[in-house]
Structures are given as C-alpha cells and as structure tokens.
Amino acid sequence: MSDPTIQRHDTAEELAESVAAALLQRLERAQAAGEVPQIGLTGGTIADHVHQAIARLSPGSSVDWSRVVVWWGDERFVAPDSPDRNASQARAAFLDDVGVDPANVHEMPSTADSASVDDGAEAYSHTMREHGAGAFEVLMLGVGPDGHIASLFPGDAALDVDDRIAVGITDSPKPPPERVTLTFAALNHAKAVWFLVSGDGKAEAVAQALGGADVHEIPATGVVGEDETVWFLDEAAASRL
C-alpha cells in the first residue's frame, strides 16, 4: 500500500482542473494498455467542480468513455430523480455528455429500486460482484469536517464491517439519514485513492488524517491506494498542515 502524498493548489478551481487532468491521463494510460478502467466517484461541491472540469477537458483527451466503468462510493437513499443524489450531480456535470455506455454506469439503488436501504446495499454488493473486475483505477473521495469519507462516519459500527462490500446507513448525522455506502473492504481495493478537499472547514480533519488519527475518529485515515494515495488540497484545506 502507498504512503500519502499532498498536492496543494491555490484555489478550488485549480484543484479541480488538476484532478480532472490527472484522471484523464490515468484513464488514457490504462486504455492504451488494453484495460477497461473502473472509477469510483464521490459527491459534494468540490466533486462537482471536478466533474465539470472533466467535461471541459475530455474533448482534448483520447479517453474512450464507452470503455470506462463508473461506480460510486456512497449514495443518498432517496428518490431516483432527487437532486440530492450523487449520481444526479455527476450525470448533469459530465456523464451525460462524454459518451459513457449506460451499461457501464452503476448507480447505487434509490427508493424506487429497493424496499429498504439494507436491501439497496445488498443489491449494490451483488452488482459489484457481478460486474466489478479488479481494483478501481481511481477512487475519488471527499472528506467531511468530521473526517468522514463516503458515508462512513466517526464512531459508526459500519467502520468495523469487513465482510461486506456495501452496507446501509440509517442514522447519518448529515441529512438525509439513509444512505448506501461502500465499506473499507471495498474502498481499499483501488490502485489510486484521491482525496478531494477544499475549504478551511475541512482543514482540521485533513491535519488529523495526515497525522495518523484513529480511524474511528477520522475515517479518512482508513483508505489507502495500492499504487498511490494523493490528497488534493486547496490552500484553505491545507492551512493546518
């Protein structure tokens, strides 16, 4: 497993451009080697900036998006057309425009797909077992002010689940309360893990994570890439390092 490295950028916009460019380069290399790369997406404000940058930069790259498999690290268990869904955000920002194969886009279940959040987690686990092939080429994760990643929150029992791909969360401290999230067992199956963090409200969590805090207090410490672990930070998020 890799040691973390830090990339600092003056602004969130520069951070987003850097992440998008790095992603496209990594996908180009993987496809040139004959691979069909799989990526894990996240949600949130900085992720939306990244997605928009991907849409802007993709026409200048050689990435064949029909040969990219798309997953999510977590999702709000809400109606399929809810703007709160991470998938809705990603579709609007870039997925609907870059030529992905719909069969390769694996959204987490909504309330229209599964009777309960636990059923949704089991369904997504099944989908990953059926269609996941090897590690994520790149897994992108946001980090909350409390140090959470995906929907793995400090002190939650889900942090200790090691025998399932995904679990249902019913009491998220951040609304909405019901979510489906990948577990550490699944998140730690990535060649590259990229943390995308912007804003001074995240600075303390970043400092604690990079300082080796306990995973039950700062869950972001619990995910490491096989080849690389990169913290993409703007100056505000890096202000306590």
Tab-separated table of C-alpha atoms in Angstrom:
chain	number	residue	atom	x	y	z
A	1	MET	CA	0.000	0.000	0.000
A	2	SER	CA	1.117	3.546	-0.703
A	3	ASP	CA	2.160	6.400	1.545
A	4	PRO	CA	0.085	9.573	1.205
A	5	THR	CA	1.330	12.479	-0.881
A	6	ILE	CA	-0.058	16.009	-0.973
A	7	GLN	CA	-0.828	18.241	-3.938
A	8	ARG	CA	-1.601	21.810	-2.912
A	9	HIS	CA	-3.430	24.282	-5.124
A	10	ASP	CA	-4.196	27.941	-4.595
A	11	THR	CA	-7.924	27.614	-5.282
A	12	ALA	CA	-10.660	25.002	-5.509
A	13	GLU	CA	-10.931	25.694	-9.238
A	14	GLU	CA	-7.243	24.940	-9.788
A	15	LEU	CA	-7.595	21.810	-7.679
A	16	ALA	CA	-10.498	20.629	-9.831
A	17	GLU	CA	-8.614	21.232	-13.086
A	18	SER	CA	-5.618	19.311	-11.749
A	19	VAL	CA	-7.711	16.329	-10.667
A	20	ALA	CA	-9.599	16.209	-13.967
A	21	ALA	CA	-6.389	16.345	-16.000
A	22	ALA	CA	-4.754	13.660	-13.861
A	23	LEU	CA	-7.807	11.415	-14.180
A	24	LEU	CA	-7.890	11.697	-17.958
A	25	GLN	CA	-4.174	10.928	-18.181
A	26	ARG	CA	-4.550	7.886	-15.976
A	27	LEU	CA	-7.523	6.610	-17.996
A	28	GLU	CA	-5.587	7.143	-21.235
A	29	ARG	CA	-2.688	5.054	-19.940
A	30	ALA	CA	-4.973	2.280	-18.733
A	31	GLN	CA	-6.829	2.108	-22.035
A	32	ALA	CA	-3.576	2.192	-24.005
A	33	ALA	CA	-2.592	-0.916	-22.039
A	34	GLY	CA	-5.804	-2.621	-23.166
A	35	GLU	CA	-7.670	-2.203	-19.900
A	36	VAL	CA	-11.261	-1.144	-19.253
A	37	PRO	CA	-10.659	1.088	-16.227
A	38	GLN	CA	-13.115	1.412	-13.377
A	39	ILE	CA	-13.513	4.626	-11.417
A	40	GLY	CA	-15.266	5.446	-8.155
A	41	LEU	CA	-16.985	8.821	-7.926
A	42	THR	CA	-17.915	10.933	-4.939
A	43	GLY	CA	-20.338	13.795	-4.378
A	44	GLY	CA	-20.177	17.275	-2.940
A	45	THR	CA	-19.184	20.746	-4.049
A	46	ILE	CA	-15.561	20.060	-4.926
A	47	ALA	CA	-16.529	16.858	-6.742
A	48	ASP	CA	-18.974	18.871	-8.834
A	49	HIS	CA	-16.142	21.233	-9.803
A	50	VAL	CA	-14.042	18.212	-10.773
A	51	HIS	CA	-16.852	16.720	-12.833
A	52	GLN	CA	-17.350	19.980	-14.708
A	53	ALA	CA	-13.616	20.152	-15.384
A	54	ILE	CA	-13.708	16.597	-16.746
A	55	ALA	CA	-16.435	17.662	-19.168
A	56	ARG	CA	-14.333	20.633	-20.327
A	57	LEU	CA	-11.100	18.688	-20.755
A	58	SER	CA	-12.424	15.396	-22.156
A	59	PRO	CA	-12.722	16.584	-25.786
A	60	GLY	CA	-8.966	17.190	-25.807
A	61	SER	CA	-8.124	13.736	-24.482
A	62	SER	CA	-8.082	10.294	-26.089
A	63	VAL	CA	-10.211	8.682	-23.370
A	64	ASP	CA	-12.911	6.415	-24.778
A	65	TRP	CA	-15.610	6.896	-22.174
A	66	SER	CA	-17.597	3.969	-23.580
A	67	ARG	CA	-14.783	1.829	-22.145
A	68	VAL	CA	-14.853	3.258	-18.623
A	69	VAL	CA	-16.869	1.626	-15.829
A	70	VAL	CA	-18.363	4.027	-13.294
A	71	TRP	CA	-19.213	3.333	-9.640
A	72	TRP	CA	-19.992	5.425	-6.569
A	73	GLY	CA	-18.519	5.255	-3.083
A	74	ASP	CA	-21.826	6.164	-1.466
A	75	GLU	CA	-25.275	7.495	-2.234
A	76	ARG	CA	-28.239	9.068	-0.510
A	77	PHE	CA	-31.146	6.607	-0.351
A	78	VAL	CA	-33.742	8.919	-1.848
A	79	ALA	CA	-35.966	9.092	-4.921
A	80	PRO	CA	-34.185	8.464	-8.241
A	81	ASP	CA	-34.857	11.988	-9.503
A	82	SER	CA	-33.747	13.706	-6.297
A	83	PRO	CA	-31.099	16.403	-6.810
A	84	ASP	CA	-29.550	15.126	-3.565
A	85	ARG	CA	-28.263	12.026	-5.330
A	86	ASN	CA	-24.564	11.999	-6.122
A	87	ALA	CA	-25.381	10.251	-9.382
A	88	SER	CA	-27.724	13.056	-10.444
A	89	GLN	CA	-24.934	15.558	-9.836
A	90	ALA	CA	-22.418	13.561	-11.863
A	91	ARG	CA	-24.807	12.960	-14.743
A	92	ALA	CA	-25.637	16.642	-15.042
A	93	ALA	CA	-21.998	17.712	-14.805
A	94	PHE	CA	-20.346	15.262	-17.196
A	95	LEU	CA	-21.644	11.708	-17.561
A	96	ASP	CA	-24.482	12.666	-19.894
A	97	ASP	CA	-22.048	14.476	-22.188
A	98	VAL	CA	-18.909	12.359	-22.546
A	99	GLY	CA	-20.300	9.233	-24.213
A	100	VAL	CA	-20.350	6.677	-21.424
A	101	ASP	CA	-22.010	3.340	-22.118
A	102	PRO	CA	-25.137	3.271	-19.915
A	103	ALA	CA	-24.440	-0.398	-19.184
A	104	ASN	CA	-21.164	0.647	-17.554
A	105	VAL	CA	-22.684	3.224	-15.197
A	106	HIS	CA	-23.599	1.538	-11.930
A	107	GLU	CA	-25.668	3.862	-9.772
A	108	MET	CA	-26.498	2.858	-6.230
A	109	PRO	CA	-30.160	1.935	-5.688
A	110	SER	CA	-32.813	4.546	-4.970
A	111	THR	CA	-36.053	4.243	-3.040
A	112	ALA	CA	-37.678	3.218	-6.320
A	113	ASP	CA	-35.303	0.267	-6.702
A	114	SER	CA	-35.144	-1.213	-3.204
A	115	ALA	CA	-37.632	-1.580	-0.368
A	116	SER	CA	-35.065	-0.599	2.266
A	117	VAL	CA	-31.594	0.862	2.498
A	118	ASP	CA	-30.242	-2.526	3.585
A	119	ASP	CA	-31.792	-4.148	0.525
A	120	GLY	CA	-30.169	-1.429	-1.566
A	121	ALA	CA	-26.769	-2.163	-0.063
A	122	GLU	CA	-27.135	-5.873	-0.755
A	123	ALA	CA	-28.228	-5.151	-4.328
A	124	TYR	CA	-25.187	-2.961	-4.942
A	125	SER	CA	-22.921	-5.583	-3.425
A	126	HIS	CA	-24.359	-8.088	-5.886
A	127	THR	CA	-23.806	-5.684	-8.785
A	128	MET	CA	-20.170	-5.196	-7.809
A	129	ARG	CA	-19.620	-8.928	-7.530
A	130	GLU	CA	-21.180	-9.426	-10.969
A	131	HIS	CA	-19.636	-6.503	-12.856
A	132	GLY	CA	-16.621	-5.339	-10.875
A	133	ALA	CA	-13.372	-6.593	-12.380
A	134	GLY	CA	-10.329	-5.955	-10.241
A	135	ALA	CA	-9.471	-2.766	-8.441
A	136	PHE	CA	-10.687	0.750	-9.127
A	137	GLU	CA	-8.218	2.531	-11.375
A	138	VAL	CA	-9.054	5.691	-9.425
A	139	LEU	CA	-11.278	6.110	-6.380
A	140	MET	CA	-12.142	9.713	-5.536
A	141	LEU	CA	-13.312	10.595	-2.040
A	142	GLY	CA	-14.428	13.788	-0.399
A	143	VAL	CA	-13.729	14.400	3.281
A	144	GLY	CA	-16.196	15.960	5.714
A	145	PRO	CA	-15.332	18.408	8.505
A	146	ASP	CA	-15.700	15.449	10.878
A	147	GLY	CA	-13.295	13.342	8.819
A	148	HIS	CA	-15.934	11.088	7.261
A	149	ILE	CA	-15.490	9.604	3.798
A	150	ALA	CA	-18.226	8.075	1.641
A	151	SER	CA	-20.935	7.583	4.288
A	152	LEU	CA	-18.600	6.136	6.891
A	153	PHE	CA	-18.923	8.468	9.870
A	154	PRO	CA	-16.881	8.685	13.083
A	155	GLY	CA	-17.904	6.118	15.670
A	156	ASP	CA	-20.295	4.241	13.377
A	157	ALA	CA	-20.484	0.451	13.536
A	158	ALA	CA	-20.035	0.348	9.748
A	159	LEU	CA	-16.373	1.235	10.263
A	160	ASP	CA	-15.759	-2.269	11.579
A	161	VAL	CA	-17.595	-4.186	8.846
A	162	ASP	CA	-15.038	-6.246	6.943
A	163	ASP	CA	-17.150	-8.974	5.362
A	164	ARG	CA	-19.443	-6.933	3.103
A	165	ILE	CA	-18.984	-4.744	0.055
A	166	ALA	CA	-21.692	-2.232	0.938
A	167	VAL	CA	-23.888	-1.502	3.938
A	168	GLY	CA	-26.958	0.564	4.659
A	169	ILE	CA	-26.721	3.591	6.938
A	170	THR	CA	-29.929	4.627	8.709
A	171	ASP	CA	-28.736	7.364	11.046
A	172	SER	CA	-26.329	9.552	9.110
A	173	PRO	CA	-25.509	12.681	11.143
A	174	LYS	CA	-25.652	14.566	7.862
A	175	PRO	CA	-29.079	14.544	6.162
A	176	PRO	CA	-30.627	12.617	4.600
A	177	PRO	CA	-30.243	9.911	7.258
A	178	GLU	CA	-30.456	6.873	4.971
A	179	ARG	CA	-27.526	6.108	2.679
A	180	VAL	CA	-25.779	3.228	0.976
A	181	THR	CA	-22.004	3.193	1.368
A	182	LEU	CA	-19.111	1.012	0.362
A	183	THR	CA	-17.185	-0.424	3.286
A	184	PHE	CA	-13.467	-0.131	3.912
A	185	ALA	CA	-13.129	-3.619	2.430
A	186	ALA	CA	-14.347	-2.303	-0.929
A	187	LEU	CA	-12.827	1.176	-0.751
A	188	ASN	CA	-9.378	-0.279	-0.112
A	189	HIS	CA	-9.476	-2.091	-3.441
A	190	ALA	CA	-8.201	0.809	-5.565
A	191	LYS	CA	-4.962	1.386	-7.429
A	192	ALA	CA	-5.183	5.118	-6.768
A	193	VAL	CA	-7.095	6.817	-3.959
A	194	TRP	CA	-7.549	10.557	-4.392
A	195	PHE	CA	-8.937	12.701	-1.591
A	196	LEU	CA	-10.524	15.921	-2.874
A	197	VAL	CA	-10.697	18.546	-0.131
A	198	SER	CA	-11.487	22.241	-0.299
A	199	GLY	CA	-12.174	24.900	2.327
A	200	ASP	CA	-10.914	25.826	5.773
A	201	GLY	CA	-13.798	23.953	7.383
A	202	LYS	CA	-12.020	20.727	6.408
A	203	ALA	CA	-8.533	21.827	7.484
A	204	GLU	CA	-8.581	20.233	10.936
A	205	ALA	CA	-9.855	16.909	9.573
A	206	VAL	CA	-7.121	16.950	6.924
A	207	ALA	CA	-4.451	17.639	9.538
A	208	GLN	CA	-5.699	14.848	11.782
A	209	ALA	CA	-5.997	12.362	8.935
A	210	LEU	CA	-2.489	13.035	7.682
A	211	GLY	CA	-1.272	12.958	11.270
A	212	GLY	CA	-2.426	9.368	11.645
A	213	ALA	CA	-5.571	9.803	13.739
A	214	ASP	CA	-7.553	6.748	14.796
A	215	VAL	CA	-9.849	5.541	12.041
A	216	HIS	CA	-12.834	5.501	14.388
A	217	GLU	CA	-12.347	9.219	14.987
A	218	ILE	CA	-11.246	10.255	11.476
A	219	PRO	CA	-12.448	7.612	8.995
A	220	ALA	CA	-10.427	9.196	6.172
A	221	THR	CA	-7.348	7.503	7.628
A	222	GLY	CA	-8.824	4.115	6.726
A	223	VAL	CA	-8.489	4.201	2.926
A	224	VAL	CA	-5.171	3.774	1.112
A	225	GLY	CA	-4.423	3.206	-2.562
A	226	GLU	CA	-2.406	0.243	-3.782
A	227	ASP	CA	-0.219	2.419	-6.052
A	228	GLU	CA	-0.814	5.931	-4.774
A	229	THR	CA	-2.752	7.898	-2.199
A	230	VAL	CA	-2.991	11.583	-3.092
A	231	TRP	CA	-4.524	14.392	-1.084
A	232	PHE	CA	-5.593	17.152	-3.481
A	233	LEU	CA	-5.984	20.239	-1.289
A	234	ASP	CA	-6.626	23.903	-1.818
A	235	GLU	CA	-4.723	26.328	0.382
A	236	ALA	CA	-7.619	26.665	2.806
A	237	ALA	CA	-7.879	22.908	3.364
A	238	ALA	CA	-4.109	22.694	3.788
A	239	SER	CA	-3.914	25.608	6.212
A	240	ARG	CA	-3.265	23.482	9.324
A	241	LEU	CA	-0.564	21.272	7.888
